[in-house]
CSV table of C-alpha atoms in Angstrom, one decimal:
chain,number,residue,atom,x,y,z
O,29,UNK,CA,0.0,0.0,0.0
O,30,UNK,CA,2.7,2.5,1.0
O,31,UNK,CA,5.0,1.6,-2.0
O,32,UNK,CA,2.1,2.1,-4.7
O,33,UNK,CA,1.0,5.3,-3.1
O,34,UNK,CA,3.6,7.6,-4.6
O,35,UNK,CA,2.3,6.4,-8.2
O,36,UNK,CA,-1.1,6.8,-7.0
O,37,UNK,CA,-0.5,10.6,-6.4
O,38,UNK,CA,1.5,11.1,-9.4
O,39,UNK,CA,-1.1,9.6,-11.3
O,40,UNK,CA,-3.3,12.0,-9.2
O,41,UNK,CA,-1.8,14.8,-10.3
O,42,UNK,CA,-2.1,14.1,-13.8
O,43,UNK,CA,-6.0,13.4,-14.0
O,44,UNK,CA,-6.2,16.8,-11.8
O,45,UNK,CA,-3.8,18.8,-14.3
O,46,UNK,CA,-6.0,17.2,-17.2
O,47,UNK,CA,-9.5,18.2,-15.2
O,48,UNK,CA,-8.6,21.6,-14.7
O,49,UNK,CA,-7.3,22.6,-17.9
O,50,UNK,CA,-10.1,20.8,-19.3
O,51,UNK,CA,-9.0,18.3,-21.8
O,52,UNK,CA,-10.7,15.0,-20.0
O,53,UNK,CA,-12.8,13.1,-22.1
O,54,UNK,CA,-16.2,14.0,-20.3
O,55,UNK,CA,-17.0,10.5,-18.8
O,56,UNK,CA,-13.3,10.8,-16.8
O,57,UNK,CA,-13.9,14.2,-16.2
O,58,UNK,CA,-17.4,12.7,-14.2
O,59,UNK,CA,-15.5,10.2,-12.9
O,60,UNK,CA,-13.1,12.6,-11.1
O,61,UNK,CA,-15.2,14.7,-9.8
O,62,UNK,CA,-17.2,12.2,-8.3
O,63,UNK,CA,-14.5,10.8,-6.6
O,64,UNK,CA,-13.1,14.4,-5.6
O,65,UNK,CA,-17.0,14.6,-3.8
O,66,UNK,CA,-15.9,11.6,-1.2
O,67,UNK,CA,-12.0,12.1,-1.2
O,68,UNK,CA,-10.1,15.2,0.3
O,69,UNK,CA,-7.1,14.6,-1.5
O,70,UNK,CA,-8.4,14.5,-5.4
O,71,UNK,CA,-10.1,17.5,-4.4
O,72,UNK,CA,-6.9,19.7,-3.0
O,73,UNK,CA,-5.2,18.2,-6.0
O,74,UNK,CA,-7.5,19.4,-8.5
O,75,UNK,CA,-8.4,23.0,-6.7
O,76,UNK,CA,-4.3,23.5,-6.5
O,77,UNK,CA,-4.4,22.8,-10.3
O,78,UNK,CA,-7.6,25.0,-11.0
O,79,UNK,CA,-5.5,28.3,-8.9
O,80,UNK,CA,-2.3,27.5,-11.2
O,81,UNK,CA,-3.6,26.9,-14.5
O,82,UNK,CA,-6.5,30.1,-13.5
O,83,UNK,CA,-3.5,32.5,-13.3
O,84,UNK,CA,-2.6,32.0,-16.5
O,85,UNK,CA,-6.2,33.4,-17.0
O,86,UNK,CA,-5.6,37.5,-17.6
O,87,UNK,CA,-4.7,36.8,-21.2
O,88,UNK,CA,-8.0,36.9,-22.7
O,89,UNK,CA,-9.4,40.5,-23.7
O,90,UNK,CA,-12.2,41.8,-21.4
O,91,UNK,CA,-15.9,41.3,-22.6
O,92,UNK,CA,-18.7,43.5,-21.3
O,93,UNK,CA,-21.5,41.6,-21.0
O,94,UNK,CA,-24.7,42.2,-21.5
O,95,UNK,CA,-26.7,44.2,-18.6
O,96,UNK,CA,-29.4,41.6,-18.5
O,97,UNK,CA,-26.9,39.5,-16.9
O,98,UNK,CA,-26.4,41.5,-13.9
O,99,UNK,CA,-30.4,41.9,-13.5
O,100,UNK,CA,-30.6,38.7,-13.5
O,101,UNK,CA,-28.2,38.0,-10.8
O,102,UNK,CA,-29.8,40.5,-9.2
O,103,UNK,CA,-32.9,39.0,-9.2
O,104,UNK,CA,-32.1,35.5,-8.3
O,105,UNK,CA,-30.6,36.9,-5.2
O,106,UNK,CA,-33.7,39.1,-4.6
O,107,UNK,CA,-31.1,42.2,-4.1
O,108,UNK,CA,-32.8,45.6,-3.1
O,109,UNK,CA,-32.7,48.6,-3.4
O,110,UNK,CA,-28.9,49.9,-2.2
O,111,UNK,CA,-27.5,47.5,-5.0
O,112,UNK,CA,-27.0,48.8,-7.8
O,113,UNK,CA,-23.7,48.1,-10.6
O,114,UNK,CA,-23.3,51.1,-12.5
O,115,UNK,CA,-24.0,51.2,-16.5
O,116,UNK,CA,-26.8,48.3,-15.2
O,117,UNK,CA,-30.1,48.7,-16.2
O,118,UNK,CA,-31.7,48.4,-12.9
O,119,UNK,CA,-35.6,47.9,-12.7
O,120,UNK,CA,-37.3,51.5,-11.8
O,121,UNK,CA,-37.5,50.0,-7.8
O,122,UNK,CA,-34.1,49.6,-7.5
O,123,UNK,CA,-32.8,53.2,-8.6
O,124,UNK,CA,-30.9,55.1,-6.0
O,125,UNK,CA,-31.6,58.3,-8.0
O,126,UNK,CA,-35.3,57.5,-7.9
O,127,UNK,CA,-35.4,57.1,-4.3
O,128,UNK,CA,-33.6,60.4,-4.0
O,129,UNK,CA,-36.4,62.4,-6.0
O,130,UNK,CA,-39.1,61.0,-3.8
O,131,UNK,CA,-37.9,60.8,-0.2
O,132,UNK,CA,-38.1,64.4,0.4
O,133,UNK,CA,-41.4,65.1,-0.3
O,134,UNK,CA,-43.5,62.4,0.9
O,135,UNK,CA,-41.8,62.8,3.9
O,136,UNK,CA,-43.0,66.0,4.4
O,137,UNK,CA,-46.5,65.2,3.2
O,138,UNK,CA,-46.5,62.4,5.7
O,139,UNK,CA,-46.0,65.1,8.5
O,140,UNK,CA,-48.8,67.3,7.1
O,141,UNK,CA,-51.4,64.5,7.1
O,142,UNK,CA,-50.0,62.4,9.7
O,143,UNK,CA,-50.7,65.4,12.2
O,144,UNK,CA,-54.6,65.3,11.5
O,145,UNK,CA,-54.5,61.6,12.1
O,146,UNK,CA,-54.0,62.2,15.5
O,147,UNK,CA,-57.0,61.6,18.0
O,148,UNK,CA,-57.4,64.4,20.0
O,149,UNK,CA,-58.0,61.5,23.2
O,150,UNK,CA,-54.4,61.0,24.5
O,151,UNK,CA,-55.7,58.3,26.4
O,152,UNK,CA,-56.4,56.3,23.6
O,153,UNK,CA,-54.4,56.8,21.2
O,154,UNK,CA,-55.1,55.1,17.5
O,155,UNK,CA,-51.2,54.6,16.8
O,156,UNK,CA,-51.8,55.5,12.9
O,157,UNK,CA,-49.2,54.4,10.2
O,158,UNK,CA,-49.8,56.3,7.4
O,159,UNK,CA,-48.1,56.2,3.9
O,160,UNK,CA,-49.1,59.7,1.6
O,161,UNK,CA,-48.2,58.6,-2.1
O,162,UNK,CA,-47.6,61.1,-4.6
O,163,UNK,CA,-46.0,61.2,-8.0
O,164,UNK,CA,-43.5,63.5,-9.4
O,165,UNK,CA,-45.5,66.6,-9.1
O,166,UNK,CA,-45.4,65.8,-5.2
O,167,UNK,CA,-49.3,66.2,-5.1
O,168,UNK,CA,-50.9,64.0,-3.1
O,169,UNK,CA,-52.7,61.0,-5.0
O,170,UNK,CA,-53.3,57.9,-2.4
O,171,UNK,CA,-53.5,57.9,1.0
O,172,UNK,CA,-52.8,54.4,2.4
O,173,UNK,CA,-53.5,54.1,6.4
O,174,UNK,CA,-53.1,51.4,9.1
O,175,UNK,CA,-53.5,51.0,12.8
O,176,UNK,CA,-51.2,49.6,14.9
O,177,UNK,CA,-53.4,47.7,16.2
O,178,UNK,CA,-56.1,46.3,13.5
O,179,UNK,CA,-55.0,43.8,10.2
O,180,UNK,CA,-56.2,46.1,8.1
O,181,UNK,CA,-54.5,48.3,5.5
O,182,UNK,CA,-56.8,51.1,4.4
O,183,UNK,CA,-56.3,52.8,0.5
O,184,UNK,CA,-57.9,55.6,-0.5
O,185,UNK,CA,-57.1,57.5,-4.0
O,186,UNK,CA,-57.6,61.8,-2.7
O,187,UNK,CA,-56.2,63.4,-5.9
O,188,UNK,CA,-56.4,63.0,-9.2
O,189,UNK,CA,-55.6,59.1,-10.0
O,190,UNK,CA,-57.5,57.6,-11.9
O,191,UNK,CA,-57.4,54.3,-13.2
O,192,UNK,CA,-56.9,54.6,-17.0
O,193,UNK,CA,-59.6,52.1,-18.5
O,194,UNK,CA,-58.4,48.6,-19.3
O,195,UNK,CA,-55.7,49.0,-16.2
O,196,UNK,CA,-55.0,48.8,-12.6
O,197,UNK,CA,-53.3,50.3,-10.3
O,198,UNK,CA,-51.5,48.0,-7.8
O,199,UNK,CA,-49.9,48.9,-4.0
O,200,UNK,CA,-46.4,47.1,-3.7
O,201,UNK,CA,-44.6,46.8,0.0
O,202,UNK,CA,-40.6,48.3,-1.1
O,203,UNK,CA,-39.0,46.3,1.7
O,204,UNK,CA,-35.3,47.1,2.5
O,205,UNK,CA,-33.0,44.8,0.1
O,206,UNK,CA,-35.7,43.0,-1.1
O,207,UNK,CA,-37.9,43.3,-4.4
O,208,UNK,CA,-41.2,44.9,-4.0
O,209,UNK,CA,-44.2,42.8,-2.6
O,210,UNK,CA,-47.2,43.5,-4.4
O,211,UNK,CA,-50.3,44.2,-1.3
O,212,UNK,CA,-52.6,43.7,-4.1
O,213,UNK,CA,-54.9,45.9,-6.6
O,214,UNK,CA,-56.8,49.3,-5.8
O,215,UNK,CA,-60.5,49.1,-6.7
O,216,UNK,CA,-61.8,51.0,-9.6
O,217,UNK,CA,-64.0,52.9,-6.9
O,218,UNK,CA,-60.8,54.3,-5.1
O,219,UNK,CA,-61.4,53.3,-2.0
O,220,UNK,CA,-59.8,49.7,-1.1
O,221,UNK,CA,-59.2,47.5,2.1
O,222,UNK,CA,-56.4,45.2,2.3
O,223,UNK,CA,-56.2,42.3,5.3
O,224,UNK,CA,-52.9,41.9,6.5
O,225,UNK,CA,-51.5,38.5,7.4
O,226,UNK,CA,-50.4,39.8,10.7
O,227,UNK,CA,-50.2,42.9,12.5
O,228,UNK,CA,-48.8,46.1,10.8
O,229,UNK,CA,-45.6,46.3,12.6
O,230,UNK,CA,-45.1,42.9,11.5
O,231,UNK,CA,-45.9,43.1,8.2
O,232,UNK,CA,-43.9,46.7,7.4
O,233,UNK,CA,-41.1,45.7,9.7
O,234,UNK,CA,-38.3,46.3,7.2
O,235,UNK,CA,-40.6,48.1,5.0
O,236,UNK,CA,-39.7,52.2,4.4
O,237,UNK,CA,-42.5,52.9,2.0
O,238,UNK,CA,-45.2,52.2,-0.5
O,239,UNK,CA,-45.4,52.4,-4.1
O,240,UNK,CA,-48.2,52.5,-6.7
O,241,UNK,CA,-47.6,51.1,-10.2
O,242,UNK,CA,-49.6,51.3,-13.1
O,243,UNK,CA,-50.3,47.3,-14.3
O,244,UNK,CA,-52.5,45.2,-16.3
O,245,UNK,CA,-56.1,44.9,-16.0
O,246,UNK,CA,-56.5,42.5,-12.3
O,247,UNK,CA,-52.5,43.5,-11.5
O,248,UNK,CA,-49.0,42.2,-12.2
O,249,UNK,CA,-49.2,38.4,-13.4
O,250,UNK,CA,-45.6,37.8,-12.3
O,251,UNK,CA,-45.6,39.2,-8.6
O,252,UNK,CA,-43.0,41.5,-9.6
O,253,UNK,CA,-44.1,45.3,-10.8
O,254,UNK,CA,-44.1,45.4,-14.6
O,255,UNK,CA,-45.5,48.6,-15.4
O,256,UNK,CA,-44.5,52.1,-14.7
O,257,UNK,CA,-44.6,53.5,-11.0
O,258,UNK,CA,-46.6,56.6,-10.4
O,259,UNK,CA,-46.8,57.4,-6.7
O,260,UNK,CA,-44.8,56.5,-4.1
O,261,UNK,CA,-45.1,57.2,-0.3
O,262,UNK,CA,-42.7,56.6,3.2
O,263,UNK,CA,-44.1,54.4,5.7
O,264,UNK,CA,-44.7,57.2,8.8
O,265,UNK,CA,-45.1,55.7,12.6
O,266,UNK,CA,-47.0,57.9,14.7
O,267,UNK,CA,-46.3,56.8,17.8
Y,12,UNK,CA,6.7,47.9,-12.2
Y,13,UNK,CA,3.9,50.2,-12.4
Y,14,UNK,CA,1.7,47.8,-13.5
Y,15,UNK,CA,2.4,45.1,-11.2
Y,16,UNK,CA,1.9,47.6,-8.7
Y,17,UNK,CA,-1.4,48.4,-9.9
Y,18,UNK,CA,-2.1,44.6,-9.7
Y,19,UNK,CA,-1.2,44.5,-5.9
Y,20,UNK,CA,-3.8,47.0,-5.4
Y,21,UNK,CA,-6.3,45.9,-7.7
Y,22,UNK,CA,-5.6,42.0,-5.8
Y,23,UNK,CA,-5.9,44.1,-2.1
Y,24,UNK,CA,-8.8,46.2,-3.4
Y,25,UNK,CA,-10.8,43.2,-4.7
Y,26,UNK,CA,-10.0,40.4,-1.4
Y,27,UNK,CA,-11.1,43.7,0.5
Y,28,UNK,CA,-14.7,43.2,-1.7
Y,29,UNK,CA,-14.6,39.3,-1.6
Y,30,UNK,CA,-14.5,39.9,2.4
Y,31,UNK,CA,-17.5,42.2,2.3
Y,32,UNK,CA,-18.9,40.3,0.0
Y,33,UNK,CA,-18.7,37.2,2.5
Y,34,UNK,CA,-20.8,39.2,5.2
Y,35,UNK,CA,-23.6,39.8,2.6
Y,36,UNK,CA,-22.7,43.3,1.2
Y,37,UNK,CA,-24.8,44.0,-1.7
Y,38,UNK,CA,-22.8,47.4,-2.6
Y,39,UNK,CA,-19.8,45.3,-2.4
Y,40,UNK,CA,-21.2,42.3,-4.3
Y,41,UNK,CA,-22.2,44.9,-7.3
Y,42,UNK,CA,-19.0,46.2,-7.3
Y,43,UNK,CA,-17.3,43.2,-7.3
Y,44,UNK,CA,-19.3,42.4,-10.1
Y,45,UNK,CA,-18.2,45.8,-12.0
Y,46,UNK,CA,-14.9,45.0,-11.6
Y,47,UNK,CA,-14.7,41.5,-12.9
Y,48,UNK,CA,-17.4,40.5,-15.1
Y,49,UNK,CA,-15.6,41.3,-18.3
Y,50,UNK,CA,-12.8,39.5,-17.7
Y,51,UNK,CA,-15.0,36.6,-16.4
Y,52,UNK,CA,-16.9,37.0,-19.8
Y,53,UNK,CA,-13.8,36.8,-21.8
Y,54,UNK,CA,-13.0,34.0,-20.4
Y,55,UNK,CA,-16.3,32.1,-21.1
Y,56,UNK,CA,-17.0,33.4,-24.3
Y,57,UNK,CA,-14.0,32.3,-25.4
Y,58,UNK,CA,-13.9,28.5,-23.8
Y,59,UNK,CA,-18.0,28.2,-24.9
Y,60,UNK,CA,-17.9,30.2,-27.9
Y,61,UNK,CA,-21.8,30.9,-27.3
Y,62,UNK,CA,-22.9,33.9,-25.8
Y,63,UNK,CA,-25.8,33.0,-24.1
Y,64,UNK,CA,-24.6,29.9,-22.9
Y,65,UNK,CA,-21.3,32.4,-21.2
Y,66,UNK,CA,-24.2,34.9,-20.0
Y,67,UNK,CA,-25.6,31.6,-17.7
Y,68,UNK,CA,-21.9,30.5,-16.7
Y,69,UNK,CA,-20.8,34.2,-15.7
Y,70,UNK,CA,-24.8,34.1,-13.8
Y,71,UNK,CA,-24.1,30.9,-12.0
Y,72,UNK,CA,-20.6,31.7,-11.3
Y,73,UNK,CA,-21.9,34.9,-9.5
Y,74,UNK,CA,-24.7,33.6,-7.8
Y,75,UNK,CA,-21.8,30.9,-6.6
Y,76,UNK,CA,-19.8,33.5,-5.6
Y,77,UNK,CA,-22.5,35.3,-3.5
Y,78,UNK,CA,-23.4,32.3,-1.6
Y,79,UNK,CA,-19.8,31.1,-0.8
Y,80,UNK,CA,-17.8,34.4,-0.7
Y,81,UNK,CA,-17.1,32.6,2.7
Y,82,UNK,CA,-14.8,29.9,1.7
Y,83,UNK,CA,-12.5,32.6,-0.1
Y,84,UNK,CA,-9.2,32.6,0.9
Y,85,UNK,CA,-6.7,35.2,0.4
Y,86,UNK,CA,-3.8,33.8,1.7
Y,87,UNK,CA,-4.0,31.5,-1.2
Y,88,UNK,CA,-5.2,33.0,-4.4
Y,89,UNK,CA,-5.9,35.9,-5.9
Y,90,UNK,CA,-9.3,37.1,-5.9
Y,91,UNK,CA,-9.2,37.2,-10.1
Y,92,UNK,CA,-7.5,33.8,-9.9
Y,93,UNK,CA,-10.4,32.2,-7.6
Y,94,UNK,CA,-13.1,33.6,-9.8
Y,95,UNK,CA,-11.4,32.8,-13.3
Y,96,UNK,CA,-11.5,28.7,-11.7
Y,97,UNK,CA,-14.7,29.1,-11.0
Y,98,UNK,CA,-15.8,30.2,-14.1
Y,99,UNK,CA,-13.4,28.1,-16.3
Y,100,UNK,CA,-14.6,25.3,-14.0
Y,101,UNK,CA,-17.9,25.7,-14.8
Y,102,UNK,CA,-17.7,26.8,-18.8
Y,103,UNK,CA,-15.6,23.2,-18.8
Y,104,UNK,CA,-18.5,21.0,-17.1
Y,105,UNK,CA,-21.3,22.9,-19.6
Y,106,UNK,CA,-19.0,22.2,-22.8
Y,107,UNK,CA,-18.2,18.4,-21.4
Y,108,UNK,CA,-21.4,18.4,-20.8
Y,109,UNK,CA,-22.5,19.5,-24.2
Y,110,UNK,CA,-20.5,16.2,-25.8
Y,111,UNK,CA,-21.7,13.7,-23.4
Y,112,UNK,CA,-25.7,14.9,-24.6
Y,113,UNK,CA,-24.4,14.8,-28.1
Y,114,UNK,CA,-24.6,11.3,-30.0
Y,115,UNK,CA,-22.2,11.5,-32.1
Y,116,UNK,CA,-19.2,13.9,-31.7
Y,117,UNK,CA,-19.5,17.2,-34.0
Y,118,UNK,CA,-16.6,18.8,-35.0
Y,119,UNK,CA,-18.6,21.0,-37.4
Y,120,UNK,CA,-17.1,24.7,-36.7
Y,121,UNK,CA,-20.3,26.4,-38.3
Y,122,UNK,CA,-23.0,25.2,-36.4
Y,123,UNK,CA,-24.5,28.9,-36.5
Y,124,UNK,CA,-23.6,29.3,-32.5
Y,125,UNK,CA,-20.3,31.0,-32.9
Y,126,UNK,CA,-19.6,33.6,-31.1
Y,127,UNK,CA,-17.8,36.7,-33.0
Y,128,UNK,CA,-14.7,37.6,-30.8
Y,129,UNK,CA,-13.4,40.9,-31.1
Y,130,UNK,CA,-11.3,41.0,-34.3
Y,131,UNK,CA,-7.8,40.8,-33.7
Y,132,UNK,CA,-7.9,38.4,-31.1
Y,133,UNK,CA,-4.6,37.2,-30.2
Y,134,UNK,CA,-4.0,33.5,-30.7
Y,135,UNK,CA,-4.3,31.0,-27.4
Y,136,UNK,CA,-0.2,30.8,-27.4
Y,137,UNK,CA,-0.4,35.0,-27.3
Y,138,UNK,CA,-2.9,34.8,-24.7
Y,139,UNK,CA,-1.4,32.0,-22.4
Y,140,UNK,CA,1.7,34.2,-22.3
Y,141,UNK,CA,0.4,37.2,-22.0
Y,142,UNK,CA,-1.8,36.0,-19.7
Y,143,UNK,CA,0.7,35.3,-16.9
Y,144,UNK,CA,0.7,38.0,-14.9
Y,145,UNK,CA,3.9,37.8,-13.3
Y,146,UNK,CA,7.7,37.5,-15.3
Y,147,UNK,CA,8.4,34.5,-13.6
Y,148,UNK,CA,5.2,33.2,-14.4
Y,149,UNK,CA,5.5,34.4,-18.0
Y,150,UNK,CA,9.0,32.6,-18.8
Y,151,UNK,CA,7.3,29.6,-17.1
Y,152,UNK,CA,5.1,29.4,-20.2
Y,153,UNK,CA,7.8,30.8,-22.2
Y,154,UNK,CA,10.0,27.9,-21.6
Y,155,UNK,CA,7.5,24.9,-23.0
Y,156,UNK,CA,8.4,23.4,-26.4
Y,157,UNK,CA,6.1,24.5,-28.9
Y,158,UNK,CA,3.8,21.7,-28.9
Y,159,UNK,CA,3.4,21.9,-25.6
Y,160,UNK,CA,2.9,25.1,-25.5
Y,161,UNK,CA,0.2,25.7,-28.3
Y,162,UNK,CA,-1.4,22.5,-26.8
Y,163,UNK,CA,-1.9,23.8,-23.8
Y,164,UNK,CA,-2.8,27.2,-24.7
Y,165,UNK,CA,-5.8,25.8,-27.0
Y,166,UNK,CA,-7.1,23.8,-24.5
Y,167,UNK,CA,-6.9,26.4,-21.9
Y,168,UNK,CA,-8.4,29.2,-24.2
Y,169,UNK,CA,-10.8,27.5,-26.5
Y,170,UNK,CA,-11.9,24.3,-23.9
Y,171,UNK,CA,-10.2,21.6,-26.3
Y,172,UNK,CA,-10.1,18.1,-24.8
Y,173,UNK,CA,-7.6,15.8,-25.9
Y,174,UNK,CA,-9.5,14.4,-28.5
Y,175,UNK,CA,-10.3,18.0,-30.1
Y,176,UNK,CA,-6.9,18.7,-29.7
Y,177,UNK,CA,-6.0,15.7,-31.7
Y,178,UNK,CA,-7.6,16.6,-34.2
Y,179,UNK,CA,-7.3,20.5,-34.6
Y,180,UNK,CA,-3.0,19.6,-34.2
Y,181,UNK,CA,-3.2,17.1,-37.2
Y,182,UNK,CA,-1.0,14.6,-34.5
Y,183,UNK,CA,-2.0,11.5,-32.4
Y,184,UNK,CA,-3.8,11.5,-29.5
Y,185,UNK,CA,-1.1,10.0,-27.7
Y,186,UNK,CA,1.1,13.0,-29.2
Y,187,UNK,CA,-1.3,15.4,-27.7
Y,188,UNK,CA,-1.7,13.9,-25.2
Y,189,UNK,CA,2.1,13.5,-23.7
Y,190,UNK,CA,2.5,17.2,-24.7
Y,191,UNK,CA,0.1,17.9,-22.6
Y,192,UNK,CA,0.9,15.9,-19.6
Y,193,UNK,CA,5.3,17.1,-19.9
Y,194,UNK,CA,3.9,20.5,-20.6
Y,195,UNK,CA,1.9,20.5,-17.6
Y,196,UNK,CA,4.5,19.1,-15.3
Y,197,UNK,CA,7.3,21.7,-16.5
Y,198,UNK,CA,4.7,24.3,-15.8
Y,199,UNK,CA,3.8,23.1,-12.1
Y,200,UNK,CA,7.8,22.6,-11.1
Y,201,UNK,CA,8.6,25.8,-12.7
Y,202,UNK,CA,5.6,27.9,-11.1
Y,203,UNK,CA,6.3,26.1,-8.3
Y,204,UNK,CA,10.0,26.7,-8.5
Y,205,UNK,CA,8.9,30.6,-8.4
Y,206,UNK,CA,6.6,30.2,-5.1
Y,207,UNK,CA,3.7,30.6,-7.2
Y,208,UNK,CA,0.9,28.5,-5.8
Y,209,UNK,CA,0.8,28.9,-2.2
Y,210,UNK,CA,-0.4,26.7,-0.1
């Protein structure tokens, strides 16, 4: 056993060299890295290999590839909002530049309206969360409201949004690092309620804000906003 | 000088990502992608010749990378290195792949999936050698007999198993195949030699 093991490892290191430059026929490729699953050794000796032969690597001319392939990464990871690789076409959502343009303003139009939420009976208080959407023109268009305490997300549309004929206009959750989640389509009347699976804190936990996007007729069929956005609101806590 | 001295930082700037990367940085992880996707591409393109199928190596190399930034060492690669095996590692397994689906063996060169490389394109030999980053590295490569050498370099740029190799050399596969093998052992004692895998 002890005499044949030098040949075994020289042997070794020739089916590893082979693997990682590529030239095993593809059934002894298998085989290898089968065996390199169950046995430490083949495995070292084809990794040192792969880090030898890989800095050989810098010769070939850069490619740029396509932006689609970074979206797609993107999206199998379900990365948010702070990622973004520049020259990428990132979906509207997941534009720092967008967020910039919005913040602002429906910060300060959550104030505004947050302040009238307010029961005037301290020793009661409703705890509203309230999200004021508006689009670029910072004019109010949806309000949505919750309270701490119910499972209930109210939407109401106060301005002028109105759902073009043949579309809808869905409410999407814009959690922190994560894609949107869609908290489903507002009613042609205006006026929509929207249970929550669990209490409000819960649910908008690592949520900062609300958006509205215009979709198909019934709402998104992939789960994922498809249309453009049109109003978009921060989450405000008041209490 | 200057350029190898742009390397080190490059190397420091990018283990510095890797290790952000490893604690689920997603700034880092797009960065990281910025910085070494076109190589990566390069690389694949030219190994798969098929764009789309290099667009799905480079997605599942970085996906990899993502969940496994963790097992990264940079005491004993360099971050380009580690992400170059990965990808060559996996353009290899697609393109084995590719034969083991395939009946019979085509060696048809205009099967309509070729992928147009930038013209100009320096052949393997030019790229294995300029390809090695380091001097000693280079005359590593530099010292190979020809066969060798050109064997080598076609496998590791353009995926060639022995067989294709064969066959694209006009020699026998036990030709091919021993230049590969001596070429390979010269290269290992000689990188070696120069401390250039570290373990």
């Amino acid at each position: 056993m002890n005499l044949s093991r030098p040949d075994r490892l020289q042997r070794l290191d020739a089916l590893a060299s082979a693997y990682a430059l590529g030239t095993l026929s593809p059934r002894a490729r298998l085989r290898l890295a089968r065996a390199a699953k169950v046995d430490g050794t083949v495995a070292a000796a084809i990794r040192d290999w792969e880090m030898r032969l890989a800095t050989l690597s810098e010769g070939a001319a850069p490619i740029t590839p396509p932006p689609r392939v970074w979206t797609a990464i993107a999206t199998r990871l379900g990365l948010g909002a702070a990622t973004t690789a520049s020259g990428v076409d990132l979906p509207w959502w997941a534009r720092v530049a967008f967020w910039r343009s919005f913040a602002l303003t429906s910060f300060a139009l959550a104030m505004a309206f947050g302040v009238t939420l307010f029961s005037p009976d301290t020793r009661t208080p409703e705890q509203p969360i309230v999200a004021v959407l508006a689009g670029p023109d910072a004019k109010p268009a949806l309000i949505a409201t919750m309270l701490r305490g119910e499972r209930t997300l109210t939407v109401k549309v106060v301005g002028a949004a109105a759902v073009p004929a043949g579309k809808s206009l869905e409410l999407w959750m814009l959690p922190k690092d994560l894609p949107p989640k869609s908290l489903g389509v507002i009613p042609d009347s205006g006026m929509g309620r929207v249970a929550l699976p669990a209490p409000p804190d819960v649910v908008l936990a690592n949520v900062p804000a609300l958006a509205v996007s215009r979709e198909v007729a019934g709402g998104s069929p992939t789960g994922a906003p498809q249309g453009p956005v049109l109003y978009t609101g921060k989450v405000e806590r008041f209490y | 000088m200057a350029d190898s001295a742009k390397s080190t930082d490059r190397s420091a700037r990018l283990a510095a990502l890797m290790a952000r990367v490893a604690l689920g940085d997603q700034p880092a992880f797009a960065q990281l992608y910025q910085e070494t996707s076109a190589h990566l591409y390069g690389v694949a393109v030219r190994i798969l010749k098929d764009g789309a199928a290099a667009e799905e190596v480079l997605q599942e190399a970085f996906v990899n990378v993502w969940h496994h930034a963790g097992s990264y060492e940079a005491a004993k690669s360099q971050p380009t290195t580690w992400l170059a095996a990965i990808v060559r590692n996996r353009c290899l397994d697609q393109l084995r792949r590719r034969e083991l689906d395939t009946v019979t063996m085509t060696t048809d060169d205009d099967d309509g999936k070729e992928f147009d490389l930038p013209s100009g394109d320096p052949s393997p030999v030019e790229m294995l050698l300029a390809g090695a980053e380091a001097q000693s590295v280079r005359d590593c490569v530099d010292g190979l007999d020809a066969g060798q050498k050109q064997a080598i370099a076609l496998a590791f740029y353009q995926g060639l198993s022995h067989a294709e190799l064969a066959d694209h050399m006009r020699q026998p596969l036990g030709t091919v195949k021993s230049w590969v093998r001596r070429g390979l052992e010269r290269l290992k004692a000689c990188l070696d030699r120069a401390g250039y895998v570290r373990n």
